[in-house]
Amino acid sequence: MNNDSIAVTLVSGFLGAGKTTLLNRIAQQPQHGRMAVIVNDFGELNIDAAIIAEVTDAVFSLQNGCICCTVQEDLLAQLVSLSQLHPRLDRIVIECSGVSDPQRIVQTLGYPQLKAHLHLDTVITLVDASGYSHLEGEFARLSRAQVACADLVLLNKADLVSAAELQSLRATIGARTRVISTVQAQIPDTLLLGERSPRNGFTPVPAPHHELFESWTWQGTQALPAKTLRDWLGQLPKDVFRLKGLVHLQGNEQPFWLQHVGNRSQFTLASGEHAQNSAQLVFIARRGSGLRAALEAQLQEMQGL
Ligand SMILES: Nc1nc2c(ncn2[C@@H]2O[C@H](COP(=O)(O)OP(=O)(O)OP(=O)(O)O)[C@@H](O)[C@H]2O)c(=O)[nH]1
């Protein structure tokens, strides 16, 4: 590795585990030097990039596909272009989408056209402590693969589970990796800058893993009634893994970022300019769930209330 080599941090973890929360934190810390952030969102709108753009300008977006398979070529091109910037970057942080297998991205970073310019510093995987053990089948397998690739695991959302549950999750994840419990992905800065531990022999999850998921965007044109929307969110089927985007709520000038994971929703005031009363919501659900038409009709109806 030469002295000019740019350090790369990979941030991985299942849908809604807290990756963007961590990225927001990192992006605001000047000690990481000249840094660029690459954000991959599986949906056709890159909500995460828009959120991170509220705290830093150096955000590059890869959307509408999975960074480890369908938009892998775009990642390669983006990394080549970032590695040629002057003055040189000190660090690139890549936020994988929640459906990605980070092991495939580790392989991409080893391509000859990148190897001379970049080196992998740390793979951080966030685990939603309240949701990890509820994942089943292929979804659980993908989530375990994300953990297996990590140098550092953040058992995030520790505020939502008991000490005993945290203990049991630690035991499940195993002793091989550093595991830290966090709330809102809050960790000491020094832990983000590590040396990658030697890793051998991982088998990436088979390529069509992104086909386990489907994503669609609903665009609204009117403000929604807050209470009805909250009640609706509280009853979403568990096949909806993730829902996020921008909404206007009746009686409020400014729009809100809506985040929904598991059975929890959060609204935070959005800054910047946004079209009046519009809504853009990205859904990520189990492929074949057949939920789209009914959920869209319900939102449509809610607009008229
Ligand atoms: N209660 C609780 N909520 C958290 C914590 N960390 C993050 N969240 C919330 O969880 C939701 C999802 O967080 P994000 O950071 O967007 O998750 P993500 O992994 O980037 O999501 P995707 O990119 O869609 O996979 C947001 O509403 C966060 O505010 C935590 O430690 N505790």
Short mmCIF file of C-alpha atoms and ligand atoms in Angstrom, two decimals:
data_model
loop_
_atom_site.label_atom_id
_atom_site.label_comp_id
_atom_site.label_asym_id
_atom_site.label_seq_id
_atom_site.Cartn_x
_atom_site.Cartn_y
_atom_site.Cartn_z
CA MET A 1 0.00 0.00 0.00
CA ASN A 2 1.43 3.42 -0.91
CA ASN A 3 1.24 6.44 1.42
CA ASP A 4 -1.30 8.20 -0.81
CA SER A 5 -3.69 5.29 -0.73
CA ILE A 6 -7.22 6.38 0.22
CA ALA A 7 -8.79 4.56 3.18
CA VAL A 8 -12.20 3.04 2.49
CA THR A 9 -14.75 2.32 5.22
CA LEU A 10 -17.69 0.08 4.34
CA VAL A 11 -20.89 0.53 6.33
CA SER A 12 -23.20 -2.44 6.03
CA GLY A 13 -26.26 -3.85 7.78
CA PHE A 14 -29.81 -4.99 7.12
CA LEU A 15 -32.61 -2.55 6.15
CA GLY A 16 -33.16 0.10 8.79
CA ALA A 17 -30.34 -0.99 11.12
CA GLY A 18 -28.95 2.57 11.46
CA LYS A 19 -26.39 2.94 8.63
CA THR A 20 -27.48 6.46 7.61
CA THR A 21 -27.56 7.48 11.27
CA LEU A 22 -23.89 6.45 11.55
CA LEU A 23 -22.99 8.09 8.21
CA ASN A 24 -24.52 11.36 9.36
CA ARG A 25 -22.35 11.20 12.45
CA ILE A 26 -19.14 10.43 10.50
CA ALA A 27 -19.83 13.11 7.87
CA GLN A 28 -19.88 15.80 10.56
CA GLN A 29 -16.49 14.85 12.06
CA PRO A 30 -13.61 16.94 10.60
CA GLN A 31 -10.92 14.59 11.98
CA HIS A 32 -11.66 12.14 9.16
CA GLY A 33 -10.02 14.58 6.73
CA ARG A 34 -11.16 15.12 3.14
CA MET A 35 -13.90 12.60 2.82
CA ALA A 36 -16.46 11.52 0.25
CA VAL A 37 -19.52 9.41 0.97
CA ILE A 38 -21.07 6.98 -1.50
CA VAL A 39 -24.63 6.05 -0.64
CA ASN A 40 -26.47 3.15 -2.23
CA ASP A 41 -30.24 2.94 -1.93
CA PHE A 42 -32.05 -0.08 -3.30
CA GLY A 43 -35.09 2.02 -4.26
CA GLU A 44 -35.37 4.35 -7.25
CA LEU A 45 -35.08 7.42 -4.99
CA ASN A 46 -31.98 7.86 -2.86
CA ILE A 47 -33.55 9.06 0.37
CA ASP A 48 -30.39 8.33 2.39
CA ALA A 49 -28.25 10.49 0.09
CA ALA A 50 -30.77 13.33 0.42
CA ILE A 51 -30.63 13.06 4.23
CA ILE A 52 -26.81 12.99 4.33
CA ALA A 53 -26.67 15.91 1.87
CA GLU A 54 -28.19 18.00 4.68
CA VAL A 55 -24.83 17.70 6.52
CA THR A 56 -22.18 17.37 3.77
CA ASP A 57 -21.75 18.25 0.07
CA ALA A 58 -19.47 15.33 -0.78
CA VAL A 59 -22.22 12.75 -1.31
CA PHE A 60 -22.38 10.50 -4.35
CA SER A 61 -25.47 8.49 -4.98
CA LEU A 62 -25.93 4.99 -6.42
CA GLN A 63 -29.58 4.11 -6.55
CA ASN A 64 -32.21 1.83 -7.99
CA GLY A 65 -30.20 -1.34 -7.49
CA CYS A 66 -27.97 -3.26 -5.17
CA ILE A 67 -24.37 -1.99 -4.90
CA CYS A 68 -22.92 -5.50 -4.77
CA CYS A 69 -24.63 -6.80 -7.93
CA THR A 70 -26.85 -4.67 -10.19
CA VAL A 71 -25.01 -1.36 -9.75
CA GLN A 72 -21.54 -2.84 -9.11
CA GLU A 73 -20.19 -1.36 -12.38
CA ASP A 74 -21.39 2.09 -11.30
CA LEU A 75 -19.58 1.64 -7.98
CA LEU A 76 -16.36 0.77 -9.79
CA ALA A 77 -16.64 3.85 -12.04
CA GLN A 78 -17.46 6.09 -9.07
CA LEU A 79 -14.47 4.82 -7.09
CA VAL A 80 -12.08 5.28 -10.03
CA SER A 81 -13.31 8.84 -10.49
CA LEU A 82 -13.05 9.67 -6.75
CA SER A 83 -9.54 8.22 -6.57
CA GLN A 84 -8.41 10.72 -9.24
CA LEU A 85 -9.61 13.86 -7.43
CA HIS A 86 -7.11 16.62 -6.56
CA PRO A 87 -6.49 17.46 -3.82
CA ARG A 88 -6.57 13.84 -2.89
CA LEU A 89 -9.27 12.39 -0.63
CA ASP A 90 -8.23 10.93 2.73
CA ARG A 91 -11.21 8.63 3.07
CA ILE A 92 -14.21 7.23 1.19
CA VAL A 93 -17.12 5.87 3.19
CA ILE A 94 -19.51 3.56 1.33
CA GLU A 95 -23.00 2.98 2.72
CA CYS A 96 -24.23 -0.29 1.26
CA SER A 97 -27.97 -0.71 0.83
CA GLY A 98 -29.61 -2.92 3.43
CA VAL A 99 -30.00 -5.73 0.88
CA SER A 100 -26.29 -5.86 -0.07
CA ASP A 101 -23.65 -8.44 0.73
CA PRO A 102 -20.52 -6.44 1.74
CA GLN A 103 -18.23 -9.35 0.90
CA ARG A 104 -18.87 -8.69 -2.80
CA ILE A 105 -17.87 -5.06 -2.37
CA VAL A 106 -14.69 -6.15 -0.60
CA GLN A 107 -13.93 -8.16 -3.75
CA THR A 108 -14.64 -5.13 -5.98
CA LEU A 109 -12.13 -3.07 -3.98
CA GLY A 110 -9.49 -5.65 -4.86
CA TYR A 111 -9.84 -5.01 -8.63
CA PRO A 112 -6.50 -3.95 -10.21
CA GLN A 113 -7.79 -0.52 -11.35
CA LEU A 114 -8.59 0.32 -7.69
CA LYS A 115 -5.91 -1.48 -5.73
CA ALA A 116 -3.19 1.08 -6.50
CA HIS A 117 -5.33 3.96 -5.18
CA LEU A 118 -7.50 2.62 -2.37
CA HIS A 119 -7.31 0.26 0.55
CA LEU A 120 -10.08 -1.20 2.67
CA ASP A 121 -9.74 0.09 6.20
CA THR A 122 -12.77 -1.20 8.11
CA VAL A 123 -16.05 -2.99 7.47
CA ILE A 124 -18.64 -1.87 10.01
CA THR A 125 -21.90 -3.81 10.15
CA LEU A 126 -24.86 -2.44 12.05
CA VAL A 127 -27.34 -4.87 13.54
CA ASP A 128 -30.82 -3.79 14.61
CA ALA A 129 -30.84 -5.35 18.07
CA SER A 130 -34.65 -5.28 18.10
CA GLY A 131 -35.06 -6.98 14.71
CA TYR A 132 -32.10 -9.29 14.00
CA SER A 133 -33.47 -12.39 15.67
CA HIS A 134 -36.89 -11.97 14.01
CA LEU A 135 -35.50 -12.34 10.49
CA GLU A 136 -36.18 -15.70 8.89
CA GLY A 137 -34.93 -17.86 6.03
CA GLU A 138 -32.99 -16.09 3.27
CA PHE A 139 -33.36 -12.73 5.02
CA ALA A 140 -31.67 -14.11 8.14
CA ARG A 141 -28.95 -15.63 5.96
CA LEU A 142 -28.22 -12.32 4.27
CA SER A 143 -28.12 -10.56 7.60
CA ARG A 144 -25.68 -13.16 9.00
CA ALA A 145 -23.45 -12.74 5.92
CA GLN A 146 -23.32 -8.98 6.59
CA VAL A 147 -22.19 -9.71 10.15
CA ALA A 148 -19.65 -12.34 9.06
CA CYS A 149 -17.85 -9.81 6.86
CA ALA A 150 -17.49 -7.18 9.60
CA ASP A 151 -14.39 -6.02 11.48
CA LEU A 152 -16.67 -4.17 13.86
CA VAL A 153 -20.31 -4.97 14.64
CA LEU A 154 -22.52 -2.31 16.17
CA LEU A 155 -25.42 -3.87 18.04
CA ASN A 156 -27.50 -0.76 17.44
CA LYS A 157 -30.91 0.20 18.89
CA ALA A 158 -29.75 -1.14 22.25
CA ASP A 159 -32.37 1.14 23.79
CA LEU A 160 -35.13 -1.08 22.39
CA VAL A 161 -34.10 -4.37 24.02
CA SER A 162 -33.28 -5.67 27.51
CA ALA A 163 -29.76 -6.33 28.79
CA ALA A 164 -30.49 -10.07 28.63
CA GLU A 165 -31.51 -9.83 24.95
CA LEU A 166 -28.33 -7.90 24.16
CA GLN A 167 -26.28 -10.56 25.93
CA SER A 168 -27.94 -13.31 23.94
CA LEU A 169 -27.39 -11.45 20.64
CA ARG A 170 -23.71 -11.06 21.46
CA ALA A 171 -23.51 -14.80 22.00
CA THR A 172 -25.28 -15.42 18.67
CA ILE A 173 -22.90 -13.15 16.78
CA GLY A 174 -19.87 -14.83 18.31
CA ALA A 175 -16.52 -13.78 19.69
CA ARG A 176 -14.58 -13.48 16.43
CA THR A 177 -15.56 -9.88 15.73
CA ARG A 178 -15.47 -6.77 17.94
CA VAL A 179 -19.07 -6.15 19.01
CA ILE A 180 -20.22 -2.90 20.61
CA SER A 181 -23.73 -2.03 21.78
CA THR A 182 -24.89 1.37 20.58
CA VAL A 183 -27.81 3.75 20.66
CA GLN A 184 -28.21 5.96 17.57
CA ALA A 185 -24.92 4.44 16.27
CA GLN A 186 -22.97 6.47 18.81
CA ILE A 187 -19.43 5.10 19.11
CA PRO A 188 -16.03 6.62 19.96
CA ASP A 189 -14.53 8.21 16.81
CA THR A 190 -11.32 6.21 17.04
CA LEU A 191 -13.21 2.97 16.51
CA LEU A 192 -14.16 3.99 12.99
CA LEU A 193 -10.57 4.02 11.83
CA GLY A 194 -9.29 0.52 12.19
CA GLU A 195 -7.05 -1.90 10.46
CA ARG A 196 -8.89 -4.61 8.68
CA SER A 197 -8.52 -7.96 10.37
CA PRO A 198 -7.33 -10.78 8.11
CA ARG A 199 -10.29 -12.54 6.53
CA ASN A 200 -10.28 -15.66 4.47
CA GLY A 201 -12.72 -18.09 3.02
CA PHE A 202 -16.07 -16.24 3.06
CA THR A 203 -18.56 -17.30 0.49
CA PRO A 204 -20.67 -14.39 -0.71
CA VAL A 205 -24.42 -14.86 -0.57
CA PRO A 206 -25.63 -16.05 -4.02
CA ALA A 207 -26.02 -13.16 -6.50
CA PRO A 208 -29.81 -12.99 -6.87
CA HIS A 209 -30.25 -12.14 -3.16
CA HIS A 210 -31.61 -8.71 -4.15
CA GLU A 211 -34.44 -10.58 -5.84
CA LEU A 212 -35.76 -11.40 -2.39
CA PHE A 213 -36.92 -7.81 -2.23
CA GLU A 214 -39.15 -5.48 -4.23
CA SER A 215 -39.21 -1.74 -4.06
CA TRP A 216 -41.61 0.90 -5.31
CA THR A 217 -42.20 4.61 -4.84
CA TRP A 218 -45.49 6.29 -4.06
CA GLN A 219 -45.80 9.95 -5.01
CA GLY A 220 -48.45 12.01 -3.25
CA THR A 221 -49.71 15.49 -4.06
CA GLN A 222 -51.47 16.52 -0.85
CA ALA A 223 -50.63 16.81 2.84
CA LEU A 224 -51.61 13.74 4.89
CA PRO A 225 -53.52 13.67 8.19
CA ALA A 226 -50.92 12.89 10.88
CA LYS A 227 -53.05 10.71 13.16
CA THR A 228 -54.49 8.58 10.35
CA LEU A 229 -51.02 8.13 8.87
CA ARG A 230 -49.58 7.04 12.24
CA ASP A 231 -52.43 4.52 12.74
CA TRP A 232 -51.85 3.18 9.22
CA LEU A 233 -48.11 2.83 9.84
CA GLY A 234 -48.83 0.97 13.07
CA GLN A 235 -50.70 -1.68 11.10
CA LEU A 236 -48.36 -2.22 8.16
CA PRO A 237 -47.80 -5.92 7.39
CA LYS A 238 -44.42 -7.29 8.46
CA ASP A 239 -43.57 -8.04 4.83
CA VAL A 240 -42.91 -4.31 4.50
CA PHE A 241 -39.29 -4.24 5.72
CA ARG A 242 -38.75 -0.55 5.17
CA LEU A 243 -40.64 2.60 4.31
CA LYS A 244 -38.96 5.99 4.11
CA GLY A 245 -39.31 9.32 2.41
CA LEU A 246 -40.65 12.81 2.61
CA VAL A 247 -44.22 13.71 3.62
CA HIS A 248 -46.19 16.85 4.27
CA LEU A 249 -48.52 16.61 7.25
CA GLN A 250 -51.70 18.66 7.43
CA GLY A 251 -51.24 21.85 9.46
CA ASN A 252 -47.44 21.99 8.94
CA GLU A 253 -45.57 24.21 6.49
CA GLN A 254 -42.33 22.21 6.46
CA PRO A 255 -42.25 18.56 5.35
CA PHE A 256 -40.97 15.67 7.47
CA TRP A 257 -38.66 12.74 6.81
CA LEU A 258 -40.64 9.62 7.60
CA GLN A 259 -38.71 6.51 8.68
CA HIS A 260 -40.47 3.21 9.30
CA VAL A 261 -38.68 -0.01 10.33
CA GLY A 262 -40.35 -3.05 11.90
CA ASN A 263 -43.27 -1.62 13.86
CA ARG A 264 -41.61 1.73 14.61
CA SER A 265 -42.03 5.05 12.83
CA GLN A 266 -40.25 8.34 13.22
CA PHE A 267 -40.89 11.80 11.79
CA THR A 268 -38.14 14.45 11.71
CA LEU A 269 -38.43 17.94 10.27
CA ALA A 270 -36.72 18.20 6.85
CA SER A 271 -34.65 21.23 5.95
CA GLY A 272 -34.15 22.70 2.47
CA GLU A 273 -36.56 23.37 -0.37
CA HIS A 274 -39.24 20.81 -1.18
CA ALA A 275 -42.33 20.99 -3.41
CA GLN A 276 -45.43 22.11 -1.54
CA ASN A 277 -47.59 19.28 -0.15
CA SER A 278 -45.83 16.60 -2.16
CA ALA A 279 -44.90 13.19 -0.76
CA GLN A 280 -42.35 10.66 -1.95
CA LEU A 281 -42.34 7.38 -0.11
CA VAL A 282 -40.08 4.43 -0.93
CA PHE A 283 -41.29 0.98 0.08
CA ILE A 284 -39.03 -2.09 0.35
CA ALA A 285 -40.96 -5.31 0.86
CA ARG A 286 -40.63 -9.06 0.44
CA ARG A 287 -40.81 -9.81 -3.29
CA GLY A 288 -44.18 -11.26 -4.19
CA SER A 289 -45.86 -9.81 -1.12
CA GLY A 290 -48.62 -8.46 -3.39
CA LEU A 291 -49.12 -5.49 -1.09
CA ARG A 292 -48.45 -2.57 -3.42
CA ALA A 293 -51.92 -1.94 -4.86
CA ALA A 294 -53.73 -2.04 -1.52
CA LEU A 295 -51.19 0.14 0.30
CA GLU A 296 -51.18 2.73 -2.50
CA ALA A 297 -54.99 2.84 -2.54
CA GLN A 298 -55.01 3.42 1.23
CA LEU A 299 -52.53 6.30 0.93
CA GLN A 300 -54.51 7.74 -1.96
CA GLU A 301 -57.67 7.65 0.15
CA MET A 302 -55.84 9.24 3.08
CA GLN A 303 -54.97 12.22 0.89
CA GLY A 304 -58.67 13.01 0.48
CA LEU A 305 -59.40 13.07 4.25
N1 LIG B 1 -34.77 3.57 18.83
C1 LIG B 1 -33.70 3.70 18.03
N2 LIG B 1 -33.87 4.08 16.77
C2 LIG B 1 -32.76 4.21 15.98
C3 LIG B 1 -31.45 3.95 16.46
N3 LIG B 1 -30.57 4.14 15.44
C4 LIG B 1 -31.31 4.51 14.37
N4 LIG B 1 -32.63 4.56 14.69
C5 LIG B 1 -33.76 4.90 13.82
O1 LIG B 1 -34.00 3.82 12.91
C6 LIG B 1 -34.50 4.32 11.67
C7 LIG B 1 -33.62 3.81 10.51
O2 LIG B 1 -32.32 4.37 10.67
P1 LIG B 1 -31.36 4.58 9.41
O3 LIG B 1 -30.09 5.14 9.93
O4 LIG B 1 -32.07 5.32 8.35
O5 LIG B 1 -31.19 3.07 8.95
P2 LIG B 1 -30.46 2.52 7.63
O6 LIG B 1 -29.73 1.32 8.01
O7 LIG B 1 -29.68 3.62 6.99
O8 LIG B 1 -31.72 2.19 6.71
P3 LIG B 1 -31.67 1.68 5.15
O9 LIG B 1 -30.58 2.45 4.47
O10 LIG B 1 -33.02 1.99 4.63
O11 LIG B 1 -31.40 0.23 5.18
C8 LIG B 1 -34.49 5.84 11.80
O12 LIG B 1 -35.78 6.25 12.19
C9 LIG B 1 -33.49 6.09 12.93
O13 LIG B 1 -33.70 7.30 13.63
C10 LIG B 1 -31.30 3.55 17.83
O14 LIG B 1 -30.21 3.27 18.33
N5 LIG B 1 -32.46 3.43 18.55
#
